[in-house]
JSON list of C-alpha atoms and ligand atoms in Angstrom, two decimals:
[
{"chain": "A", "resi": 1, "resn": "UNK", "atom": "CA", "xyz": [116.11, 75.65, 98.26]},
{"chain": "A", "resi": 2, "resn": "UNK", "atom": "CA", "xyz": [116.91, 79.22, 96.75]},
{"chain": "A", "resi": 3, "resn": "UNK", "atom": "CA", "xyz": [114.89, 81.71, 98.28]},
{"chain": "A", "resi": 4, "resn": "UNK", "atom": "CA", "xyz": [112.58, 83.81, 94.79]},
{"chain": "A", "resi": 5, "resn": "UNK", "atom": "CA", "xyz": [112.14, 87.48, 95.51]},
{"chain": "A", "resi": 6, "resn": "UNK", "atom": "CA", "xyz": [110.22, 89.42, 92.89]},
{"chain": "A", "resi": 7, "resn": "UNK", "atom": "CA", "xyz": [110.37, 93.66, 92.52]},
{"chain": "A", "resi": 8, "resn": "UNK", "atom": "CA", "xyz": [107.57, 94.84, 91.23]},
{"chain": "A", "resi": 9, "resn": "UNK", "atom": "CA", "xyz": [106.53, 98.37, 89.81]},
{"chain": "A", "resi": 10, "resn": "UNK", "atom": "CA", "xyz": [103.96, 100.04, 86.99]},
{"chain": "A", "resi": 11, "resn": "UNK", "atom": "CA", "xyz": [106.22, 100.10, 83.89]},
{"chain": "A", "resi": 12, "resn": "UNK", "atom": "CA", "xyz": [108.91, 97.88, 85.31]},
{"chain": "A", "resi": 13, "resn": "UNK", "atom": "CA", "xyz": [111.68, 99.87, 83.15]},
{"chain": "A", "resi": 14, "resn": "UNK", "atom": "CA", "xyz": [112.45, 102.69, 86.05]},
{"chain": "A", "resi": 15, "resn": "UNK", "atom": "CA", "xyz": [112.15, 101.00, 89.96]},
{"chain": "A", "resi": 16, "resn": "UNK", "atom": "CA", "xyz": [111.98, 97.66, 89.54]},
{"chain": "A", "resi": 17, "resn": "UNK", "atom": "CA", "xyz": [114.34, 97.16, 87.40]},
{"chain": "A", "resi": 18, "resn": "UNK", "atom": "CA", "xyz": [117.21, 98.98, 89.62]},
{"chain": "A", "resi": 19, "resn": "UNK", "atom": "CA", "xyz": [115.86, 97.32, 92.70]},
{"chain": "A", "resi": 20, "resn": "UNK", "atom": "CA", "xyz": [115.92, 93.73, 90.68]},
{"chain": "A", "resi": 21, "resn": "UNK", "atom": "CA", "xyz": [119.94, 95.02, 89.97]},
{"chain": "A", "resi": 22, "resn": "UNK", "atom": "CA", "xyz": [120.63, 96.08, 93.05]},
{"chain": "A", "resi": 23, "resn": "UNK", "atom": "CA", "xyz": [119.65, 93.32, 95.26]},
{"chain": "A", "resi": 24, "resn": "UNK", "atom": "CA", "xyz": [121.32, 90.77, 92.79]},
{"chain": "A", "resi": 25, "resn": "UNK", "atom": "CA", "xyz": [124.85, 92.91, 92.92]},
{"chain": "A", "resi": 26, "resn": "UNK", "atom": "CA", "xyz": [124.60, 92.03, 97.02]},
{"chain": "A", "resi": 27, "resn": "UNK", "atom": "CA", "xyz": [123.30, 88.65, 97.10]},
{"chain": "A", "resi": 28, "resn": "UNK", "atom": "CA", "xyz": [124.70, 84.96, 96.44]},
{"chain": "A", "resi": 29, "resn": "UNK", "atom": "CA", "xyz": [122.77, 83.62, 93.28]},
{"chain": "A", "resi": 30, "resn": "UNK", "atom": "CA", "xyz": [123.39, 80.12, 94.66]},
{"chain": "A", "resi": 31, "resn": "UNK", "atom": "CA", "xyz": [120.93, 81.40, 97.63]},
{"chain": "A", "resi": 32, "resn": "UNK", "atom": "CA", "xyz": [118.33, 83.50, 96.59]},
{"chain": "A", "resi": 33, "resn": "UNK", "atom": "CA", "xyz": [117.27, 84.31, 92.78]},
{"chain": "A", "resi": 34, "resn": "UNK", "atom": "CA", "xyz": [115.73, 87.64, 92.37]},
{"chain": "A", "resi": 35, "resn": "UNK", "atom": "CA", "xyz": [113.32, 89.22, 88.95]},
{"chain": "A", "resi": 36, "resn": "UNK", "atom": "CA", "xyz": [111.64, 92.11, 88.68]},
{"chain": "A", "resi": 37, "resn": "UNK", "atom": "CA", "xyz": [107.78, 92.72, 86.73]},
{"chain": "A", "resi": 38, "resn": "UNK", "atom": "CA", "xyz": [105.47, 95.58, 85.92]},
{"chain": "A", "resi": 39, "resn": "UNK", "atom": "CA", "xyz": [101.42, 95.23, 87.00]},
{"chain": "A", "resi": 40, "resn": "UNK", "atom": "CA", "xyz": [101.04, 97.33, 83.44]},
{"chain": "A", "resi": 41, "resn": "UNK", "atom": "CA", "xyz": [101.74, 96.14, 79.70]},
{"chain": "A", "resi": 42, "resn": "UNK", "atom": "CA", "xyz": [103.34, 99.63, 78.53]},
{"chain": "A", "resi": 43, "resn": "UNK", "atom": "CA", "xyz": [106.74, 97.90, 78.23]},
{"chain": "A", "resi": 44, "resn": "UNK", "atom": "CA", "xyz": [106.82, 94.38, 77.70]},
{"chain": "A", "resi": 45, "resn": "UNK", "atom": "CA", "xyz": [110.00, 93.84, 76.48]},
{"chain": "A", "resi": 46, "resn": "UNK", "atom": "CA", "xyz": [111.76, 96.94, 76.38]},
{"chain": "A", "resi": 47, "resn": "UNK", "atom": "CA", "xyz": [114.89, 97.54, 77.89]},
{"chain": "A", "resi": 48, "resn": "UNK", "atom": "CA", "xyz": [115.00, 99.60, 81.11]},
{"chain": "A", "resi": 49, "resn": "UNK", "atom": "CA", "xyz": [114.86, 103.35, 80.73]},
{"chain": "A", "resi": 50, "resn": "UNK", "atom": "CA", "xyz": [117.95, 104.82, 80.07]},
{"chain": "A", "resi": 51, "resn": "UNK", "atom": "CA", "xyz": [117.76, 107.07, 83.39]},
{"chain": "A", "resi": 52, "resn": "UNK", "atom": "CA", "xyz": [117.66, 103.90, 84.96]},
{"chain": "A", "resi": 53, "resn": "UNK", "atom": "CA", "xyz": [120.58, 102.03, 83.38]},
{"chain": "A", "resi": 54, "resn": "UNK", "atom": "CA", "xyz": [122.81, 105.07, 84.01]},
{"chain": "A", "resi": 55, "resn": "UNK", "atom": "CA", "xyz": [122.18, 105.92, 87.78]},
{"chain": "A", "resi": 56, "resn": "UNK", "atom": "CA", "xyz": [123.05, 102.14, 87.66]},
{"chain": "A", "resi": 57, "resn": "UNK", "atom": "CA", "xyz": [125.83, 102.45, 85.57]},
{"chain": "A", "resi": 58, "resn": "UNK", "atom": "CA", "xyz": [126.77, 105.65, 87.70]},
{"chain": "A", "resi": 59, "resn": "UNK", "atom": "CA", "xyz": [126.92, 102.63, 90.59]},
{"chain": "A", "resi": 60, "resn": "UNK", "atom": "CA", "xyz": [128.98, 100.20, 88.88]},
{"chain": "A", "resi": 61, "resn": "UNK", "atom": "CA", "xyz": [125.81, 97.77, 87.92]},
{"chain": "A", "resi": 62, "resn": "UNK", "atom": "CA", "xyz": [124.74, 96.97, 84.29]},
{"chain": "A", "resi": 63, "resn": "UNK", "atom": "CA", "xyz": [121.02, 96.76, 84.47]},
{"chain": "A", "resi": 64, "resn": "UNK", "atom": "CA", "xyz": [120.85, 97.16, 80.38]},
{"chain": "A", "resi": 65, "resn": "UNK", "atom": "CA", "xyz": [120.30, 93.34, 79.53]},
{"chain": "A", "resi": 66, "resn": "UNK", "atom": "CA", "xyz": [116.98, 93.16, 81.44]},
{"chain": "A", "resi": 67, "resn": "UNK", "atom": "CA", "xyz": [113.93, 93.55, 79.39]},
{"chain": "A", "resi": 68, "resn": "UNK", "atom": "CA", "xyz": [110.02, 94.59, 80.58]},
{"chain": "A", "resi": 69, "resn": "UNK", "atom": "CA", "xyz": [107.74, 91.65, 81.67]},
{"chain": "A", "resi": 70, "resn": "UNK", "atom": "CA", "xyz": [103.90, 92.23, 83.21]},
{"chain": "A", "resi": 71, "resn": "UNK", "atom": "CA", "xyz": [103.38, 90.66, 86.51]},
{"chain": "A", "resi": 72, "resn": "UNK", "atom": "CA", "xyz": [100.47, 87.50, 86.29]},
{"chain": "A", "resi": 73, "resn": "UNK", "atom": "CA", "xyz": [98.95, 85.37, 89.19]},
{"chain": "A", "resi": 74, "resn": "UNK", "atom": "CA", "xyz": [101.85, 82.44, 88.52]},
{"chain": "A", "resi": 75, "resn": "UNK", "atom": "CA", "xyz": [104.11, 85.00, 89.81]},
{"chain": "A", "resi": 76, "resn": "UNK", "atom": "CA", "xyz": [102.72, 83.89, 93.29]},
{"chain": "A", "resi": 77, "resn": "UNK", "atom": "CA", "xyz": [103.57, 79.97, 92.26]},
{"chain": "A", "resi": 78, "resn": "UNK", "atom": "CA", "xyz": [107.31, 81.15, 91.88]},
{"chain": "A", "resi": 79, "resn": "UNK", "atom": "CA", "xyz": [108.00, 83.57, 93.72]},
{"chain": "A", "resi": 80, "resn": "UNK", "atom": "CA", "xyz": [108.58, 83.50, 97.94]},
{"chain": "A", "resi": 81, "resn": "UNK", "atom": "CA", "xyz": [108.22, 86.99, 98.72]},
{"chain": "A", "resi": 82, "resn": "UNK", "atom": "CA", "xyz": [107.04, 90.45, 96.28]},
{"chain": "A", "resi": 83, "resn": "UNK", "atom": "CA", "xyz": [107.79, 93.56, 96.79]},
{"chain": "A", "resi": 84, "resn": "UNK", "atom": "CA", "xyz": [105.99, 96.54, 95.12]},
{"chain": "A", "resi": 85, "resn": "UNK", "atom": "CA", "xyz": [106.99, 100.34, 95.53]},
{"chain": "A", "resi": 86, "resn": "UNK", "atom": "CA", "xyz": [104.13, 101.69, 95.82]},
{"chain": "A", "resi": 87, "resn": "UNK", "atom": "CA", "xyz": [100.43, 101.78, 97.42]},
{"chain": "A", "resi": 88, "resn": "UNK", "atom": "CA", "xyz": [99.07, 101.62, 93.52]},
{"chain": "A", "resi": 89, "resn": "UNK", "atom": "CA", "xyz": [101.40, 98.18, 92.79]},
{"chain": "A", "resi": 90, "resn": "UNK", "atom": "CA", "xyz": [100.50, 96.97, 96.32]},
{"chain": "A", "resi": 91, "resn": "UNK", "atom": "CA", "xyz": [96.51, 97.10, 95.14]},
{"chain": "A", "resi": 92, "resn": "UNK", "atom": "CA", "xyz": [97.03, 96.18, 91.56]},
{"chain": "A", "resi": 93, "resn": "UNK", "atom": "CA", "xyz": [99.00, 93.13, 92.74]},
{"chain": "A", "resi": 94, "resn": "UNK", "atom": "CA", "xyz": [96.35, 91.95, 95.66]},
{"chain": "A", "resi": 95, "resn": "UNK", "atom": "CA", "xyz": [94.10, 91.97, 93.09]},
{"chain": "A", "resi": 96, "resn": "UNK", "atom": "CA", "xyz": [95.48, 89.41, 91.43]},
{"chain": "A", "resi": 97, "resn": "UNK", "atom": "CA", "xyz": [96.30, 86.79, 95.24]},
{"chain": "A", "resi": 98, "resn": "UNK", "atom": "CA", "xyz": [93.87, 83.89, 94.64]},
{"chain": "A", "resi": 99, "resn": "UNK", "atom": "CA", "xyz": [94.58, 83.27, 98.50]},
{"chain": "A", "resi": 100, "resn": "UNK", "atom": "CA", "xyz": [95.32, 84.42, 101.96]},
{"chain": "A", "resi": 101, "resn": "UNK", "atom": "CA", "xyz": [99.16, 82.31, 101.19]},
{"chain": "A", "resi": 102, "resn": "UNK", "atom": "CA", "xyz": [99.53, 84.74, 97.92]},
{"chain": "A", "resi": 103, "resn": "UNK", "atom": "CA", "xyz": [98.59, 88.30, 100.02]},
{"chain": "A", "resi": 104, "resn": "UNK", "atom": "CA", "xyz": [101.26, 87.35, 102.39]},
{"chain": "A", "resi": 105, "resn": "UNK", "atom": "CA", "xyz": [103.79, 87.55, 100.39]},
{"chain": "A", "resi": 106, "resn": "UNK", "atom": "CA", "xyz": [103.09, 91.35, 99.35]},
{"chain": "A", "resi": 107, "resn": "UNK", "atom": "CA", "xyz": [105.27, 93.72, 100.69]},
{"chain": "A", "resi": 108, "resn": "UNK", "atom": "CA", "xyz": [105.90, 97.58, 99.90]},
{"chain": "A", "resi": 109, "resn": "UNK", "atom": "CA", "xyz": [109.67, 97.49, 99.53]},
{"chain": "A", "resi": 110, "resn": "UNK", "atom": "CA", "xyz": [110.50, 100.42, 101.98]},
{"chain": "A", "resi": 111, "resn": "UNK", "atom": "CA", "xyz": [108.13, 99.02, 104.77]},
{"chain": "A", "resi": 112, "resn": "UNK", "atom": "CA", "xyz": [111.95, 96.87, 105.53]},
{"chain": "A", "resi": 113, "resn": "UNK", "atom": "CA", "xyz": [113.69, 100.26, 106.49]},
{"chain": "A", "resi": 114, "resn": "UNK", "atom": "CA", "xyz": [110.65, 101.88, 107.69]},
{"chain": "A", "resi": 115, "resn": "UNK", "atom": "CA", "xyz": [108.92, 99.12, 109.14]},
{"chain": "A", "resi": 116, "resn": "UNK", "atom": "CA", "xyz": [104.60, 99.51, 108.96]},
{"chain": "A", "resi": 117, "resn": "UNK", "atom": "CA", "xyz": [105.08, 103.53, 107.85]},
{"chain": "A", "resi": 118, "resn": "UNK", "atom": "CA", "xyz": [104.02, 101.94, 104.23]},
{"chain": "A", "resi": 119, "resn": "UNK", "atom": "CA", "xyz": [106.26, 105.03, 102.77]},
{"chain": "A", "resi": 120, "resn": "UNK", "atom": "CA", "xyz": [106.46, 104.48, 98.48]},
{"chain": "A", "resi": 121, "resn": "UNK", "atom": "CA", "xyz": [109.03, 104.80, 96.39]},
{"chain": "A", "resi": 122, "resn": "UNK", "atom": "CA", "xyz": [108.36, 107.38, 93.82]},
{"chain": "A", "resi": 123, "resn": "UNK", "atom": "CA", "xyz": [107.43, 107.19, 90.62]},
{"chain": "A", "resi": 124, "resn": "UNK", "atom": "CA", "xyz": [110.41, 108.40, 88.48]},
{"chain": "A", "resi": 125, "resn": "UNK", "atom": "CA", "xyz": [108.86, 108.34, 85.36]},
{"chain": "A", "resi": 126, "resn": "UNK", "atom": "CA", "xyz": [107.69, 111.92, 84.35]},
{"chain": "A", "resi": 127, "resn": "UNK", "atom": "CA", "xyz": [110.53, 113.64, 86.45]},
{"chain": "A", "resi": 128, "resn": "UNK", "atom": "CA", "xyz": [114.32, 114.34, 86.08]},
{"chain": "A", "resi": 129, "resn": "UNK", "atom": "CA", "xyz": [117.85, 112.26, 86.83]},
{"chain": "A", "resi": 130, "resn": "UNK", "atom": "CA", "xyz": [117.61, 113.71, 89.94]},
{"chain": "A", "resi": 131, "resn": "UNK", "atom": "CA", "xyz": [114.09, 111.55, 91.01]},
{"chain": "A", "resi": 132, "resn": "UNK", "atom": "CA", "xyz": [116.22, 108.40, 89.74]},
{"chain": "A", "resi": 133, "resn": "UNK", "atom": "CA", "xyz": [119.33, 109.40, 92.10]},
{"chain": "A", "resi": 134, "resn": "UNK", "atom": "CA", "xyz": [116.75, 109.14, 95.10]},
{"chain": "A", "resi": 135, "resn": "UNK", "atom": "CA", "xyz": [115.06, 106.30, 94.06]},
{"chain": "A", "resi": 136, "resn": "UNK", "atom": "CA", "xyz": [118.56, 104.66, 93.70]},
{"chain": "A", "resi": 137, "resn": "UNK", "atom": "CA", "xyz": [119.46, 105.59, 97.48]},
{"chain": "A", "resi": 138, "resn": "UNK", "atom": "CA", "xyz": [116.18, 104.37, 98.75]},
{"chain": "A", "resi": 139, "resn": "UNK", "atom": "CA", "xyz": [115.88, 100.62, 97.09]},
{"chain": "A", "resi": 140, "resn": "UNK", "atom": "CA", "xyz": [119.69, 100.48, 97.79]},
{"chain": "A", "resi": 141, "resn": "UNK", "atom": "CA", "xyz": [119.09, 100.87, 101.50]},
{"chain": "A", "resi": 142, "resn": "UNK", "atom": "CA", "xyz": [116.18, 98.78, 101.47]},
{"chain": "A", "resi": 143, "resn": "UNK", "atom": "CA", "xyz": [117.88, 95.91, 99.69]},
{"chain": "A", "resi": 144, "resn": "UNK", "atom": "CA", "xyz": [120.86, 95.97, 102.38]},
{"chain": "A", "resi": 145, "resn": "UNK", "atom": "CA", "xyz": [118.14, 94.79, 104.80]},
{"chain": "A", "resi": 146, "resn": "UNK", "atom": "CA", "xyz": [116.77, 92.67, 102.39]},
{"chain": "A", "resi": 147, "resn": "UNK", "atom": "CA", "xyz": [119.93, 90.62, 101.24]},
{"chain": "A", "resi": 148, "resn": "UNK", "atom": "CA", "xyz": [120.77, 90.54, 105.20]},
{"chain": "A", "resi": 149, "resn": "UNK", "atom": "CA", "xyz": [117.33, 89.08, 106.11]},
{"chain": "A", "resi": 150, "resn": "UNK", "atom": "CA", "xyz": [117.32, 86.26, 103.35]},
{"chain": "A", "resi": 151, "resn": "UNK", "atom": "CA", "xyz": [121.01, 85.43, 103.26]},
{"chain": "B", "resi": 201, "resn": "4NP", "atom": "P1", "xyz": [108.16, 102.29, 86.77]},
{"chain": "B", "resi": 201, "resn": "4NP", "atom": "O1", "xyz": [107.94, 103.73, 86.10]},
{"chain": "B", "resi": 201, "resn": "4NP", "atom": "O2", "xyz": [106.79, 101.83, 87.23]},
{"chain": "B", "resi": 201, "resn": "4NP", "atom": "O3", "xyz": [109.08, 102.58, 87.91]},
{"chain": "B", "resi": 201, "resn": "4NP", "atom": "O4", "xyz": [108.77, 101.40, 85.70]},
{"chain": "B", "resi": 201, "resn": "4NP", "atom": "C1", "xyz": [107.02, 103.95, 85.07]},
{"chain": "B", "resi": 201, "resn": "4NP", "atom": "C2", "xyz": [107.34, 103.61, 83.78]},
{"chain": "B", "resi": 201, "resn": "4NP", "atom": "C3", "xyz": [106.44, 103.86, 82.75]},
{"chain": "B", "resi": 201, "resn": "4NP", "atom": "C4", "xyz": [105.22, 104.44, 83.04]},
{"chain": "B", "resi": 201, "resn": "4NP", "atom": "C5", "xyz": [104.90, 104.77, 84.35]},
{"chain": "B", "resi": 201, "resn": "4NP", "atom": "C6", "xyz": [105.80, 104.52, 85.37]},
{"chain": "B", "resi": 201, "resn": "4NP", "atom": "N1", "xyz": [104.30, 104.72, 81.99]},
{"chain": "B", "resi": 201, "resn": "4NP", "atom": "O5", "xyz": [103.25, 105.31, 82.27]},
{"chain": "B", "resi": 201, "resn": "4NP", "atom": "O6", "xyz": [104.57, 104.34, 80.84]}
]
C-alpha cells in the first residue's frame, strides 16, 4: 500500500505547492503519493504563484501544472500523514479532525528537522524572491527526512 502524504498551507499557491514538488522530485511514486491543499478558498484552482514556480524552476522542478485546491475533512480519509507550515494551518486543520486517529496525523512540516521546536515556515506571500529562496531551503531539507522516513 502507497504511503498518502498531504502539504498543506493558507493559499496553497506559495509553500505547499513547492513542498508537494519537492518531496515528489525525491520519492518513488510507486511508494508513496504526495498532494498538496490550502485551509483557505483564495485560490482554488489557480496555478501556483509565479515566485513559486521559478525558485522551482531555479531547482530543476516544474511545479506549473499544479492548480489550488482547499483542504476538507475527507482529506483525513485519504491521506496517511499532513503536514502544515505553520501554527495558523496546524489550528485551522485540527479544526476540521472528527477524531483522535485524524489529529494524529497533523504535523508542522519543520517539526522533522527540528524535532518538537514547532518552528513555521514563513509565509511568503506579501514578501520578496528572496522569502521564497528560504522557504525553498527549508521544505527541501525537511522533505530529505521525510522521503528517508517513508521510503
Ligand atoms: P501560501 O501563501 O499559504 O504559502 O500559499 C499565501 C498565498 C495567498 C495568501 C496568503 C498566503 N492570500 O492571502 O491570498
Amino acid at each position: 500500500m502507497k504511503t498518502r502524504i498531504l502539504m498543506v498551507c493558507l493559499g496553497n499557491i506559495c509553500r505547499s505547492p513547492l513542498a508537494e514538488g519537492i518531496l515528489k522530485s525525491k520519492i518513488d511514486p510507486e511508494k508513496i503519493y504526495v498532494d498538496s491543499a490550502g485551509t483557505s478558498n483564495y485560490h482554488i484552482d489557480e496555478c501556483p504563484d509565479t515566485r513559486s514556480i521559478d525558485i522551482a524552476r531555479q531547482n530543476n522542478l516544474d511545479i506549473s501544472s499544479q492548480r489550488g485546491r482547499q483542504f476538507s475533512a475527507k482529506d483525513f480519509d485519504e491521506f496517511d500523514k499532513i503536514y502544515v507550515m505553520d501554527m495558523s494551518n496546524y489550528y485551522d486543520v485540527l479544526s476540521l479532525a472528527r477524531n483522535e486517529e485524524d489529529k494524529k496525523k497533523v504535523s508542522l512540516i519543520l517539526n522533522e528537522i527540528f524535532p518538537g521546536e514547532n518552528v513555521e515556515v514563513p509565509d511568503p506571500y506579501h514578501g520578496g524572491a528572496d522569502g521564497f529562496k528560504k522557504v525553498y531551503q527549508m521544505l527541501d531539507e525537511a522533505c530529505e527526512v521525510i522521503a528517508q522516513k517513508y521510503q
